[in-house]
Structures are given as C-alpha cells and as structure tokens.
Amino acid sequence: NFAAPRPISVRKADGSWQSFKPVTQTNLFQVVVDQQDNKWFIVQGNSGGVMVFNEGDDFNSTTDDKVRFINTGNSVLTSNTINCLTVDLDGAVWIGTDAGPFVFECGSNVFDSSCKGSQRRVVEGGIPALLLDGEDIRTIAVDGGNRKWFGSTTGVYVQSASGEQQIHKFTTDNSPLFDNTIQKIGINNKNGEVFIATDKGMVSYKGEATEGGIFHIDANILVYPNPVKPDYDGPIAIKGLASNSNVKITDITGRLVFETKAVGGQAIWYGSDLSGKRAASGVYLVFSTAELLIDKPDAAIAKILFIN
C-alpha cells in the first residue's frame, strides 16, 4: 500500500486484513515472496533499495519479525534504483536495476549482513565480463526451464538458468519487436508463450521452455506438429516431459538420430540428424527419461511421422 502509514498489507486465509510497518520506509512497491516465505519489496527513491520482511510465526506479535534493508551500502548493488524483482525456480531472488542485474541466493540467511548478493560473470567474445553490466534492466521473467529473460532499454536478453550463457538476444534488427525499450515480460509457462511489452506495443514469442515436474505428465507424450510435412522446417515441440529430462530420438531400427535435454517440460527438435542433415522420411521414436529419478527412471515415449 504505497506511502500508507503501514505500507504492508496482507489478506489472511480467514479473509481478515492486517497491516505492518516494519521500518520507516513507506514508499514500497512490487512484492515477491521467496521459498522461505520472505517478502521482498522495492523501496522507491534515491535512498531506496530493497527491503526484505518476514512476519514470523505469530502475526500479532512483532517480537519474531525480521526485516532488512539492502542497498549499495551493505551489498554488491551498485545502484539504489530498483526496477524489478523476481524469484527463480531455485529460490534465488533476481533484482533488476538501472545498472544491471544482481542475484541473492542466501535462502534463510538473507537477514545476515554476510548476505551481500552477487553479479553473474560471463564470457563475451573471449573476455570475462559481468552479466549485462550497466544495462537498465526494466523487467525479469523466469521461464519453465529456469532461464532468465531480461528486458532492458536495448532489447531482450535470454540467459541460461545460471545466467552465465546467452541463449537469445532480441532487438528490432533481428525480431518483430516494435521497440528496444522493454517495459514488461510475462510468460505462460503452461505453453511456453512469452509476451513482451515495449513502448510501442506488445509481441509474443513461442518459447522453447514449459514448466515440468518430477514426472512426465503422461506415458505417451505430445508431439506437435505431427505428422511433420515436407514444407515445415520450424521447431517440433515434444511436450509434457519431466523437468530437464533426457530425450533421445531414434529411427524405427533403433539408430540414434538426435538427443537433447528438455528445457523445463519441453524439448525441441528441428528435424535434423546428428550430422545436421534433414532426417529422411519415416517413423521416428522419442524416448524420454526423467533426470531426477536415477534408481527407478520415469520414462515416456512418442512416435513422430516425418515426411521429407
């Protein structure tokens, strides 16, 4: 409740409301909740930063409340201008500032002064660098494969789950984006569709990742399009997989044609064999094995009719 005397409000399970004022800052906006039930808020203004709050087990007592204010004075943050917050699938909290992205992976130790956060290090053109250092990060979204989608004033950057490898970079020069100033990215992790809002309009992108669980959704997984016709050279989506499962595609005799890992609950095949050539016409078998169940693997199969 921005600028209210007690700016944090909660609607409890019984329908009643309660408000908190854990610190003097009242200019709070955007809140995310991490896997330890800590609430992260953006604090607006030049003396801003991030506030982390946990009300403890007793709503009606302040004795077990925990609060910490994080800014450039006690962390790796190089700017107090915070634009966005998001929690990834591993529970890490990513913070977008006007000077780049930062990540806090402290879990329940976030209230300790030793939790200062970090910047991911990447290699660009053979040269070590900090991830998107100096970029004005307006929005961060996490897809079903735990990959990070950063929207800035220079386009969209898609990074691997760790943030260390660039998967895509979208700008007006190489994509249908209307503008390079990205205001918001939202992802439907059921089907992988990514919505990108710019200063001049919104576009969508059919992403490679969907959400996945420990098990496959069904023993018979979905492949689309199927059959694959001769004039189609786009992605062939294999859906309903266990998260990050191992996927192998063979011909009808069992010869390996392609193998990959699912990104979240979906794997993509572009119809090429291990040598990069387009596969011959025929029926292909898809075998998928869950990554997390080593002793008793959860497996699923599918068939693809491929017409060259």
XYZ file of C-alpha atoms in Angstrom:
308
model
C 0.000 0.000 0.000
C 2.341 2.674 -1.376
C 3.061 5.607 1.001
C 0.488 4.472 3.587
C 1.484 4.774 7.276
C 1.531 0.944 7.447
C 2.516 0.069 3.885
C 2.472 -3.751 4.020
C -0.998 -5.296 3.960
C -1.961 -8.958 3.939
C -5.313 -10.654 3.428
C -5.157 -13.704 5.654
C -6.683 -17.100 4.978
C -9.757 -16.294 7.116
C -10.480 -13.201 4.994
C -9.330 -10.628 7.566
C -6.736 -7.943 6.826
C -3.644 -6.921 8.733
C -1.037 -4.216 8.101
C 2.613 -3.889 9.089
C 5.117 -1.076 9.352
C 8.444 -2.816 9.946
C 10.710 0.171 9.110
C 10.496 3.880 8.416
C 10.352 3.430 4.630
C 6.781 3.619 3.347
C 7.389 4.103 -0.404
C 7.149 0.406 -1.167
C 6.055 -1.128 -4.449
C 6.198 -4.546 -6.079
C 6.461 -7.527 -3.789
C 7.688 -11.081 -4.415
C 7.747 -13.963 -1.947
C 10.692 -16.363 -1.909
C 10.724 -20.044 -0.972
C 11.456 -19.203 2.698
C 8.287 -17.049 2.819
C 10.337 -13.839 2.951
C 8.723 -10.815 1.311
C 10.917 -8.674 -0.923
C 9.875 -5.093 -1.673
C 11.286 -2.356 -3.885
C 11.902 0.859 -1.942
C 11.498 3.901 -4.176
C 13.731 6.961 -4.215
C 17.414 7.949 -4.280
C 17.832 6.428 -0.818
C 15.936 3.383 -1.985
C 16.936 -0.212 -2.451
C 15.258 -3.443 -1.396
C 13.510 -4.336 1.844
C 13.135 -7.956 2.999
C 10.494 -8.742 5.616
C 9.279 -11.845 7.430
C 6.425 -11.583 9.938
C 7.397 -14.769 11.759
C 5.032 -17.394 13.108
C 2.867 -15.023 15.155
C 1.021 -12.398 13.106
C 0.030 -10.499 16.238
C 3.493 -10.173 17.726
C 6.418 -8.116 16.455
C 8.981 -9.973 18.572
C 9.604 -12.594 15.886
C 9.514 -10.173 12.948
C 12.627 -9.920 10.786
C 13.479 -7.060 8.462
C 16.494 -5.993 6.457
C 17.091 -3.036 4.164
C 19.513 -3.790 1.295
C 21.214 -1.056 -0.738
C 24.582 -0.039 -2.151
C 25.986 0.468 1.346
C 25.700 -3.142 2.511
C 25.624 -5.288 -0.624
C 27.024 -5.717 -4.132
C 24.309 -3.445 -5.543
C 25.867 -0.583 -7.500
C 22.615 1.373 -7.768
C 19.675 2.028 -5.464
C 17.333 2.474 -8.428
C 15.497 -0.853 -8.413
C 13.157 -1.570 -11.319
C 12.031 -5.162 -10.738
C 12.250 -8.297 -8.608
C 11.617 -11.952 -9.403
C 12.186 -15.337 -7.754
C 13.555 -18.136 -9.920
C 12.738 -21.844 -9.722
C 15.687 -22.489 -7.389
C 14.533 -19.799 -4.946
C 17.148 -17.201 -5.894
C 15.929 -13.597 -5.996
C 16.952 -11.589 -9.071
C 16.996 -7.809 -8.853
C 16.902 -5.561 -11.917
C 18.492 -2.130 -11.512
C 19.399 0.694 -13.858
C 22.984 -0.599 -13.657
C 22.395 -4.280 -14.408
C 21.010 -7.429 -12.727
C 22.017 -8.819 -9.332
C 21.111 -12.083 -7.606
C 20.674 -13.061 -3.951
C 20.956 -16.781 -3.159
C 21.110 -16.661 0.626
C 17.913 -18.539 1.450
C 17.009 -18.186 5.115
C 20.300 -16.302 5.751
C 19.130 -13.247 3.824
C 18.806 -11.296 7.094
C 22.506 -11.804 7.866
C 24.890 -8.989 6.993
C 27.102 -11.551 5.232
C 24.423 -11.944 2.529
C 25.584 -9.356 0.017
C 24.398 -10.849 -3.278
C 26.426 -11.299 -6.436
C 26.739 -10.453 -10.123
C 26.987 -13.270 -12.622
C 30.219 -13.452 -14.597
C 30.018 -14.264 -18.302
C 32.457 -14.522 -21.188
C 31.750 -12.185 -24.110
C 33.961 -12.582 -27.164
C 36.516 -14.467 -25.072
C 36.624 -11.657 -22.494
C 35.279 -12.136 -18.931
C 32.612 -9.596 -18.012
C 29.740 -9.024 -15.605
C 26.302 -10.049 -16.863
C 24.597 -7.073 -18.571
C 26.720 -4.688 -16.526
C 25.428 -1.117 -16.888
C 22.193 -2.164 -18.634
C 18.951 -0.550 -17.479
C 17.043 -3.734 -16.585
C 13.312 -2.920 -16.631
C 11.879 -6.431 -16.182
C 12.977 -10.013 -15.440
C 10.925 -13.133 -16.139
C 11.731 -16.802 -15.484
C 10.561 -19.499 -17.902
C 9.794 -23.179 -17.269
C 13.453 -24.096 -17.792
C 14.533 -21.540 -15.144
C 16.084 -19.399 -17.870
C 16.147 -15.662 -17.266
C 14.500 -13.189 -19.655
C 15.900 -9.687 -19.118
C 14.132 -6.717 -20.693
C 16.203 -3.549 -20.947
C 16.340 -0.362 -22.972
C 18.364 -2.192 -25.634
C 16.173 -5.248 -26.196
C 15.575 -8.685 -24.679
C 18.356 -10.930 -23.373
C 17.625 -14.612 -22.694
C 20.190 -16.257 -20.430
C 20.657 -19.832 -19.230
C 19.352 -20.914 -15.813
C 22.601 -19.835 -14.150
C 22.671 -16.612 -16.149
C 26.139 -17.358 -17.489
C 25.265 -18.275 -21.089
C 23.303 -16.187 -23.585
C 20.590 -18.150 -25.413
C 18.983 -15.326 -27.413
C 19.192 -11.592 -27.884
C 16.166 -9.939 -29.499
C 16.139 -6.403 -30.894
C 14.247 -4.529 -33.598
C 17.023 -5.542 -36.006
C 16.549 -9.324 -35.719
C 12.974 -9.802 -34.478
C 9.433 -8.373 -34.751
C 9.950 -6.195 -31.638
C 8.338 -2.786 -32.140
C 10.873 -1.041 -29.922
C 14.024 -1.897 -27.977
C 12.739 -0.343 -24.745
C 11.140 -3.260 -22.922
C 8.679 -2.460 -20.161
C 7.436 -5.906 -19.135
C 7.891 -9.585 -19.981
C 5.287 -12.174 -18.970
C 5.493 -15.919 -19.621
C 2.727 -18.518 -19.813
C 4.704 -21.488 -18.588
C 1.905 -23.923 -19.466
C 2.592 -23.491 -23.194
C 5.861 -21.534 -23.226
C 4.459 -18.385 -24.848
C 6.343 -15.207 -23.946
C 4.639 -11.791 -24.044
C 6.909 -8.784 -24.470
C 5.556 -5.281 -23.875
C 7.500 -2.413 -25.437
C 6.960 1.349 -25.561
C 5.239 0.894 -28.940
C 3.199 -2.276 -28.487
C 3.298 -5.909 -27.470
C 4.508 -9.012 -29.303
C 4.569 -12.685 -28.365
C 7.190 -15.362 -28.903
C 6.735 -19.131 -28.821
C 9.390 -20.055 -26.299
C 11.254 -23.341 -26.054
C 10.546 -23.926 -22.352
C 7.460 -25.018 -20.443
C 7.047 -25.942 -16.807
C 7.829 -29.520 -15.868
C 7.606 -31.674 -12.770
C 9.475 -34.651 -11.376
C 7.358 -36.998 -13.503
C 6.179 -36.969 -17.085
C 2.595 -35.798 -17.421
C 1.682 -38.986 -19.270
C 3.431 -42.112 -20.506
C 2.532 -41.001 -24.042
C 3.903 -37.503 -24.560
C 2.594 -34.938 -27.033
C 4.474 -34.019 -30.216
C 3.462 -31.065 -32.364
C 3.290 -30.810 -35.337
C 2.793 -34.481 -36.043
C 2.984 -35.565 -38.819
C 5.764 -33.236 -39.921
C 5.135 -32.239 -43.536
C 7.802 -31.549 -46.199
C 7.237 -27.774 -46.248
C 7.683 -27.408 -42.470
C 11.148 -26.541 -41.181
C 10.268 -24.998 -37.824
C 10.594 -26.405 -34.309
C 8.977 -29.736 -33.460
C 7.808 -29.478 -29.845
C 7.851 -32.502 -27.549
C 5.646 -31.567 -24.586
C 4.568 -32.980 -21.227
C 8.043 -34.082 -20.168
C 9.523 -34.275 -16.711
C 11.645 -31.237 -15.974
C 15.050 -31.310 -17.718
C 14.548 -34.914 -18.821
C 16.887 -36.674 -21.233
C 15.383 -37.084 -24.704
C 16.577 -39.410 -27.471
C 15.084 -39.728 -30.961
C 15.760 -42.867 -32.967
C 14.628 -44.284 -36.279
C 12.435 -47.380 -36.340
C 15.513 -49.662 -36.227
C 16.769 -48.029 -33.032
C 19.586 -45.970 -34.605
C 20.109 -42.718 -32.673
C 19.153 -39.689 -34.759
C 19.096 -36.876 -32.201
C 19.419 -36.334 -28.465
C 18.872 -33.342 -26.210
C 17.661 -32.260 -22.780
C 14.251 -30.796 -22.138
C 14.103 -27.134 -21.196
C 11.699 -27.389 -18.299
C 8.967 -29.709 -19.571
C 9.553 -29.343 -23.305
C 12.194 -30.441 -25.804
C 12.663 -29.064 -29.324
C 13.776 -30.940 -32.449
C 14.304 -29.185 -35.776
C 14.155 -32.373 -37.818
C 17.883 -32.809 -38.352
C 20.074 -35.792 -37.557
C 23.335 -35.842 -35.599
C 25.266 -34.651 -38.668
C 22.949 -31.648 -39.094
C 21.193 -33.005 -42.209
C 17.412 -33.123 -42.506
C 16.134 -36.520 -41.435
C 14.787 -38.932 -44.031
C 11.095 -39.708 -44.308
C 9.885 -42.303 -41.852
C 8.581 -43.006 -38.380
C 10.787 -41.838 -35.505
C 10.596 -42.863 -31.859
C 11.010 -40.458 -28.943
C 12.286 -41.812 -25.628
C 12.349 -39.537 -22.590
C 13.743 -40.336 -19.136
C 13.319 -38.159 -16.052
C 16.595 -36.715 -14.803
C 15.850 -36.831 -11.074
C 14.827 -40.482 -10.812
C 18.079 -42.362 -11.370
C 17.243 -45.575 -9.473
C 13.724 -46.021 -10.916
C 13.541 -43.839 -14.029
C 10.223 -42.350 -15.075
C 10.046 -42.862 -18.836
C 7.738 -41.814 -21.655
C 7.590 -42.495 -25.387
C 6.121 -40.980 -28.549
C 6.141 -41.510 -32.308
C 6.738 -38.903 -34.992
C 5.768 -39.345 -38.636
C 8.346 -37.344 -40.555
C 7.780 -36.663 -44.265
C 10.719 -35.177 -46.127
